[in-house]
Amino acid sequence: MNTHLLKNQIDSELGRKIRDRIKWDKRVSAADLDVVVRGNLVIVSGFVDTSYKKNAALEVISDTEGVWAVEDRIVVPTDYYRSDEEILRILETQMADMIKIGGEHVEVEVVDGVVRLQGEVFRPRLKALAVAAAWELSGVLDVLNFIEIKDPPRRVPISVDFAYEVLFPLSKGTVILEDNLKEVS
């Protein structure tokens, strides 16, 4: 399911606030909810696998500044099931949104509701976000984390002194006085 928000100018600010609150609350996944904003009324629907997630979603939305009323249409079925293909599609989309640095990659495999994350990242926070995204998604039974944190590729900074010495090697004992350096415009 996707988060839907009306395009009214008045509703866009409240919708953004709700999206941000849901995004950063690790008890709830935006992929489980459909959110419609009408003025200060928020209609939330969708399917979640536990009443804990339902209550967390309602709490996050109702505590958002500007929300006056929440219409709850969230269903917690006793036989909740999300297919492996749907879980895979949602997680691959979320991983693509998270990874913004070249060289980082996370591969997702889903078998019988068990998610296997594998790959290499430079940022420990990205590893944590990937694991949290998998755990918060309804229908996931377990998460196997094989993401490795690697050092980013090193880049040699070119400083003015380094560049000057490479272009104009100094003989032993030669000193460059700062007064002799001029700024060229």
mmCIF file of C-alpha atoms in Angstrom:
data_model
loop_
_atom_site.group_PDB
_atom_site.id
_atom_site.type_symbol
_atom_site.label_atom_id
_atom_site.label_comp_id
_atom_site.label_asym_id
_atom_site.label_seq_id
_atom_site.Cartn_x
_atom_site.Cartn_y
_atom_site.Cartn_z
ATOM 1 C CA MET A 1 0.000 0.000 0.000
ATOM 2 C CA ASN A 2 1.152 3.520 -0.614
ATOM 3 C CA THR A 3 0.688 6.716 1.313
ATOM 4 C CA HIS A 4 -1.836 8.895 -0.530
ATOM 5 C CA LEU A 5 -2.249 12.566 0.177
ATOM 6 C CA LEU A 6 -4.535 15.055 -1.480
ATOM 7 C CA LYS A 7 -2.898 17.828 -3.472
ATOM 8 C CA ASN A 8 -4.666 20.733 -1.729
ATOM 9 C CA GLN A 9 -2.275 23.471 -0.654
ATOM 10 C CA ILE A 10 -3.758 23.446 2.866
ATOM 11 C CA ASP A 11 -3.348 19.678 3.223
ATOM 12 C CA SER A 12 0.181 19.419 1.833
ATOM 13 C CA GLU A 13 1.881 20.742 4.978
ATOM 14 C CA LEU A 14 -0.090 18.446 7.292
ATOM 15 C CA GLY A 15 0.464 15.509 4.942
ATOM 16 C CA ARG A 16 4.210 16.156 4.925
ATOM 17 C CA LYS A 17 4.266 16.264 8.716
ATOM 18 C CA ILE A 18 2.414 12.953 8.940
ATOM 19 C CA ARG A 19 4.707 11.310 6.360
ATOM 20 C CA ASP A 20 7.780 12.492 8.262
ATOM 21 C CA ARG A 21 6.430 11.258 11.600
ATOM 22 C CA ILE A 22 5.604 7.824 10.147
ATOM 23 C CA LYS A 23 8.982 7.647 8.384
ATOM 24 C CA TRP A 24 10.938 8.156 11.597
ATOM 25 C CA ASP A 25 8.788 5.996 13.875
ATOM 26 C CA LYS A 26 10.239 2.493 13.752
ATOM 27 C CA ARG A 27 7.065 0.856 15.034
ATOM 28 C CA VAL A 28 5.174 1.609 11.819
ATOM 29 C CA SER A 29 5.859 1.228 8.094
ATOM 30 C CA ALA A 30 4.421 3.689 5.611
ATOM 31 C CA ALA A 31 4.087 0.762 3.194
ATOM 32 C CA ASP A 32 1.360 -0.713 5.433
ATOM 33 C CA LEU A 33 -0.818 2.402 5.507
ATOM 34 C CA ASP A 34 -2.968 4.509 3.211
ATOM 35 C CA VAL A 35 -3.289 8.041 4.574
ATOM 36 C CA VAL A 36 -5.743 10.610 3.208
ATOM 37 C CA VAL A 37 -5.812 14.164 4.570
ATOM 38 C CA ARG A 38 -8.994 16.239 4.321
ATOM 39 C CA GLY A 39 -8.564 19.550 6.089
ATOM 40 C CA ASN A 40 -7.651 18.593 9.633
ATOM 41 C CA LEU A 41 -9.252 15.150 9.366
ATOM 42 C CA VAL A 42 -6.947 12.219 8.621
ATOM 43 C CA ILE A 43 -8.379 8.965 7.278
ATOM 44 C CA VAL A 44 -5.954 6.096 7.764
ATOM 45 C CA SER A 45 -6.510 2.611 6.367
ATOM 46 C CA GLY A 46 -4.472 -0.447 5.547
ATOM 47 C CA PHE A 47 -3.510 -3.847 6.876
ATOM 48 C CA VAL A 48 -1.022 -4.570 9.662
ATOM 49 C CA ASP A 49 -0.074 -7.856 11.266
ATOM 50 C CA THR A 50 -0.362 -6.805 14.938
ATOM 51 C CA SER A 51 -2.575 -4.539 17.021
ATOM 52 C CA TYR A 52 0.648 -3.005 18.382
ATOM 53 C CA LYS A 53 1.422 -1.595 14.916
ATOM 54 C CA LYS A 54 -2.149 -0.361 14.520
ATOM 55 C CA ASN A 55 -2.059 1.477 17.860
ATOM 56 C CA ALA A 56 1.397 2.894 17.080
ATOM 57 C CA ALA A 57 0.176 4.246 13.723
ATOM 58 C CA LEU A 58 -2.868 5.856 15.315
ATOM 59 C CA GLU A 59 -0.712 7.363 18.073
ATOM 60 C CA VAL A 60 1.812 8.822 15.609
ATOM 61 C CA ILE A 61 -0.899 10.354 13.435
ATOM 62 C CA SER A 62 -3.083 11.695 16.267
ATOM 63 C CA ASP A 63 -0.061 13.266 18.007
ATOM 64 C CA THR A 64 0.884 15.193 14.859
ATOM 65 C CA GLU A 65 0.363 18.930 15.205
ATOM 66 C CA GLY A 66 -2.599 20.070 13.123
ATOM 67 C CA VAL A 67 -4.546 16.793 13.249
ATOM 68 C CA TRP A 68 -7.957 17.330 14.841
ATOM 69 C CA ALA A 69 -9.567 13.970 14.104
ATOM 70 C CA VAL A 70 -8.457 10.542 12.912
ATOM 71 C CA GLU A 71 -10.768 8.101 11.174
ATOM 72 C CA ASP A 72 -9.411 4.612 11.822
ATOM 73 C CA ARG A 73 -9.904 2.068 9.042
ATOM 74 C CA ILE A 74 -6.819 -0.053 9.811
ATOM 75 C CA VAL A 75 -7.523 -3.795 9.808
ATOM 76 C CA VAL A 76 -5.614 -6.419 11.797
ATOM 77 C CA PRO A 77 -6.618 -9.732 10.218
ATOM 78 C CA THR A 78 -5.967 -12.909 12.209
ATOM 79 C CA ASP A 79 -4.548 -14.623 9.137
ATOM 80 C CA TYR A 80 -2.434 -11.720 7.826
ATOM 81 C CA TYR A 81 -0.270 -12.673 4.857
ATOM 82 C CA ARG A 82 1.926 -10.642 2.528
ATOM 83 C CA SER A 83 3.539 -12.478 -0.372
ATOM 84 C CA ASP A 84 7.320 -12.759 -0.664
ATOM 85 C CA GLU A 85 7.175 -10.891 -3.976
ATOM 86 C CA GLU A 86 5.312 -7.969 -2.393
ATOM 87 C CA ILE A 87 7.749 -7.815 0.545
ATOM 88 C CA LEU A 88 10.680 -7.929 -1.893
ATOM 89 C CA ARG A 89 9.221 -5.149 -4.066
ATOM 90 C CA ILE A 90 8.561 -2.868 -1.084
ATOM 91 C CA LEU A 91 11.999 -3.419 0.476
ATOM 92 C CA GLU A 92 13.868 -2.964 -2.819
ATOM 93 C CA THR A 93 12.066 0.363 -3.316
ATOM 94 C CA GLN A 94 12.939 1.461 0.224
ATOM 95 C CA MET A 95 16.606 0.418 -0.198
ATOM 96 C CA ALA A 96 16.849 2.366 -3.462
ATOM 97 C CA ASP A 97 15.557 5.455 -1.633
ATOM 98 C CA MET A 98 18.129 4.996 1.170
ATOM 99 C CA ILE A 99 21.253 4.381 -0.901
ATOM 100 C CA LYS A 100 22.532 7.650 -2.331
ATOM 101 C CA ILE A 101 26.291 7.036 -2.377
ATOM 102 C CA GLY A 102 27.954 5.134 -5.212
ATOM 103 C CA GLY A 103 29.654 1.934 -4.118
ATOM 104 C CA GLU A 104 27.053 1.055 -1.474
ATOM 105 C CA HIS A 105 24.605 -1.721 -2.220
ATOM 106 C CA VAL A 106 22.112 -3.875 -0.349
ATOM 107 C CA GLU A 107 20.597 -6.968 -1.922
ATOM 108 C CA VAL A 108 17.275 -8.283 -0.634
ATOM 109 C CA GLU A 109 16.021 -11.867 -0.770
ATOM 110 C CA VAL A 110 12.719 -13.057 0.711
ATOM 111 C CA VAL A 111 11.779 -16.686 1.278
ATOM 112 C CA ASP A 112 8.680 -17.632 3.295
ATOM 113 C CA GLY A 113 8.560 -14.232 5.005
ATOM 114 C CA VAL A 114 12.235 -14.370 6.041
ATOM 115 C CA VAL A 115 14.231 -11.421 4.694
ATOM 116 C CA ARG A 116 17.944 -11.795 3.960
ATOM 117 C CA LEU A 117 19.885 -8.536 3.598
ATOM 118 C CA GLN A 118 23.323 -8.739 2.055
ATOM 119 C CA GLY A 119 25.762 -6.177 0.720
ATOM 120 C CA GLU A 120 28.303 -3.515 1.584
ATOM 121 C CA VAL A 121 27.742 -0.013 2.938
ATOM 122 C CA PHE A 122 30.038 2.748 4.196
ATOM 123 C CA ARG A 123 27.648 4.191 6.779
ATOM 124 C CA PRO A 124 26.647 2.193 9.887
ATOM 125 C CA ARG A 125 23.410 4.196 10.014
ATOM 126 C CA LEU A 126 22.412 2.869 6.583
ATOM 127 C CA LYS A 127 22.864 -0.695 7.820
ATOM 128 C CA ALA A 128 20.634 0.046 10.809
ATOM 129 C CA LEU A 129 18.004 1.757 8.631
ATOM 130 C CA ALA A 130 17.894 -1.188 6.215
ATOM 131 C CA VAL A 131 17.388 -3.695 9.032
ATOM 132 C CA ALA A 132 14.743 -1.506 10.712
ATOM 133 C CA ALA A 133 12.866 -1.069 7.420
ATOM 134 C CA ALA A 134 12.655 -4.848 7.050
ATOM 135 C CA TRP A 135 11.563 -5.464 10.639
ATOM 136 C CA GLU A 136 8.835 -2.802 10.676
ATOM 137 C CA LEU A 137 7.161 -4.141 7.518
ATOM 138 C CA SER A 138 4.073 -6.247 8.229
ATOM 139 C CA GLY A 139 4.388 -9.817 6.997
ATOM 140 C CA VAL A 140 8.110 -10.161 7.744
ATOM 141 C CA LEU A 141 8.766 -13.106 10.073
ATOM 142 C CA ASP A 142 12.537 -12.768 10.493
ATOM 143 C CA VAL A 143 15.464 -10.699 9.208
ATOM 144 C CA LEU A 144 18.907 -12.132 8.500
ATOM 145 C CA ASN A 145 21.460 -9.331 8.381
ATOM 146 C CA PHE A 146 24.615 -9.982 6.351
ATOM 147 C CA ILE A 147 25.351 -6.347 5.500
ATOM 148 C CA GLU A 148 29.020 -5.465 5.971
ATOM 149 C CA ILE A 149 30.333 -2.018 6.807
ATOM 150 C CA LYS A 150 33.328 -1.145 4.645
ATOM 151 C CA ASP A 151 35.640 1.850 4.670
ATOM 152 C CA PRO A 152 34.788 4.338 1.926
ATOM 153 C CA PRO A 153 37.303 4.672 -0.898
ATOM 154 C CA ARG A 154 40.026 7.129 0.015
ATOM 155 C CA ARG A 155 40.481 10.307 -1.971
ATOM 156 C CA VAL A 156 43.700 12.266 -1.761
ATOM 157 C CA PRO A 157 42.977 15.921 -1.061
ATOM 158 C CA ILE A 158 45.047 18.288 -3.136
ATOM 159 C CA SER A 159 46.321 21.138 -1.037
ATOM 160 C CA VAL A 160 47.914 24.310 -2.326
ATOM 161 C CA ASP A 161 51.301 23.418 -0.809
ATOM 162 C CA PHE A 162 51.216 19.928 -2.316
ATOM 163 C CA ALA A 163 50.242 21.204 -5.770
ATOM 164 C CA TYR A 164 52.880 23.950 -5.679
ATOM 165 C CA GLU A 165 55.661 21.527 -4.704
ATOM 166 C CA VAL A 166 54.671 19.071 -7.433
ATOM 167 C CA LEU A 167 54.601 21.783 -10.116
ATOM 168 C CA PHE A 168 57.623 23.715 -8.854
ATOM 169 C CA PRO A 169 59.997 21.435 -6.928
ATOM 170 C CA LEU A 170 62.079 23.302 -4.392
ATOM 171 C CA SER A 171 65.750 22.783 -3.927
ATOM 172 C CA LYS A 172 66.937 21.819 -0.472
ATOM 173 C CA GLY A 173 66.881 24.781 1.874
ATOM 174 C CA THR A 174 64.518 26.937 -0.254
ATOM 175 C CA VAL A 175 61.693 28.614 1.651
ATOM 176 C CA ILE A 176 58.549 30.169 0.181
ATOM 177 C CA LEU A 177 57.478 33.301 1.995
ATOM 178 C CA GLU A 178 53.746 33.964 2.187
ATOM 179 C CA ASP A 179 54.409 37.575 1.177
ATOM 180 C CA ASN A 180 55.541 36.339 -2.251
ATOM 181 C CA LEU A 181 52.235 34.557 -2.964
ATOM 182 C CA LYS A 182 49.727 36.722 -4.782
ATOM 183 C CA GLU A 183 46.090 36.064 -5.510
ATOM 184 C CA VAL A 184 45.296 35.983 -9.200
ATOM 185 C CA SER A 185 41.783 36.998 -10.233
#
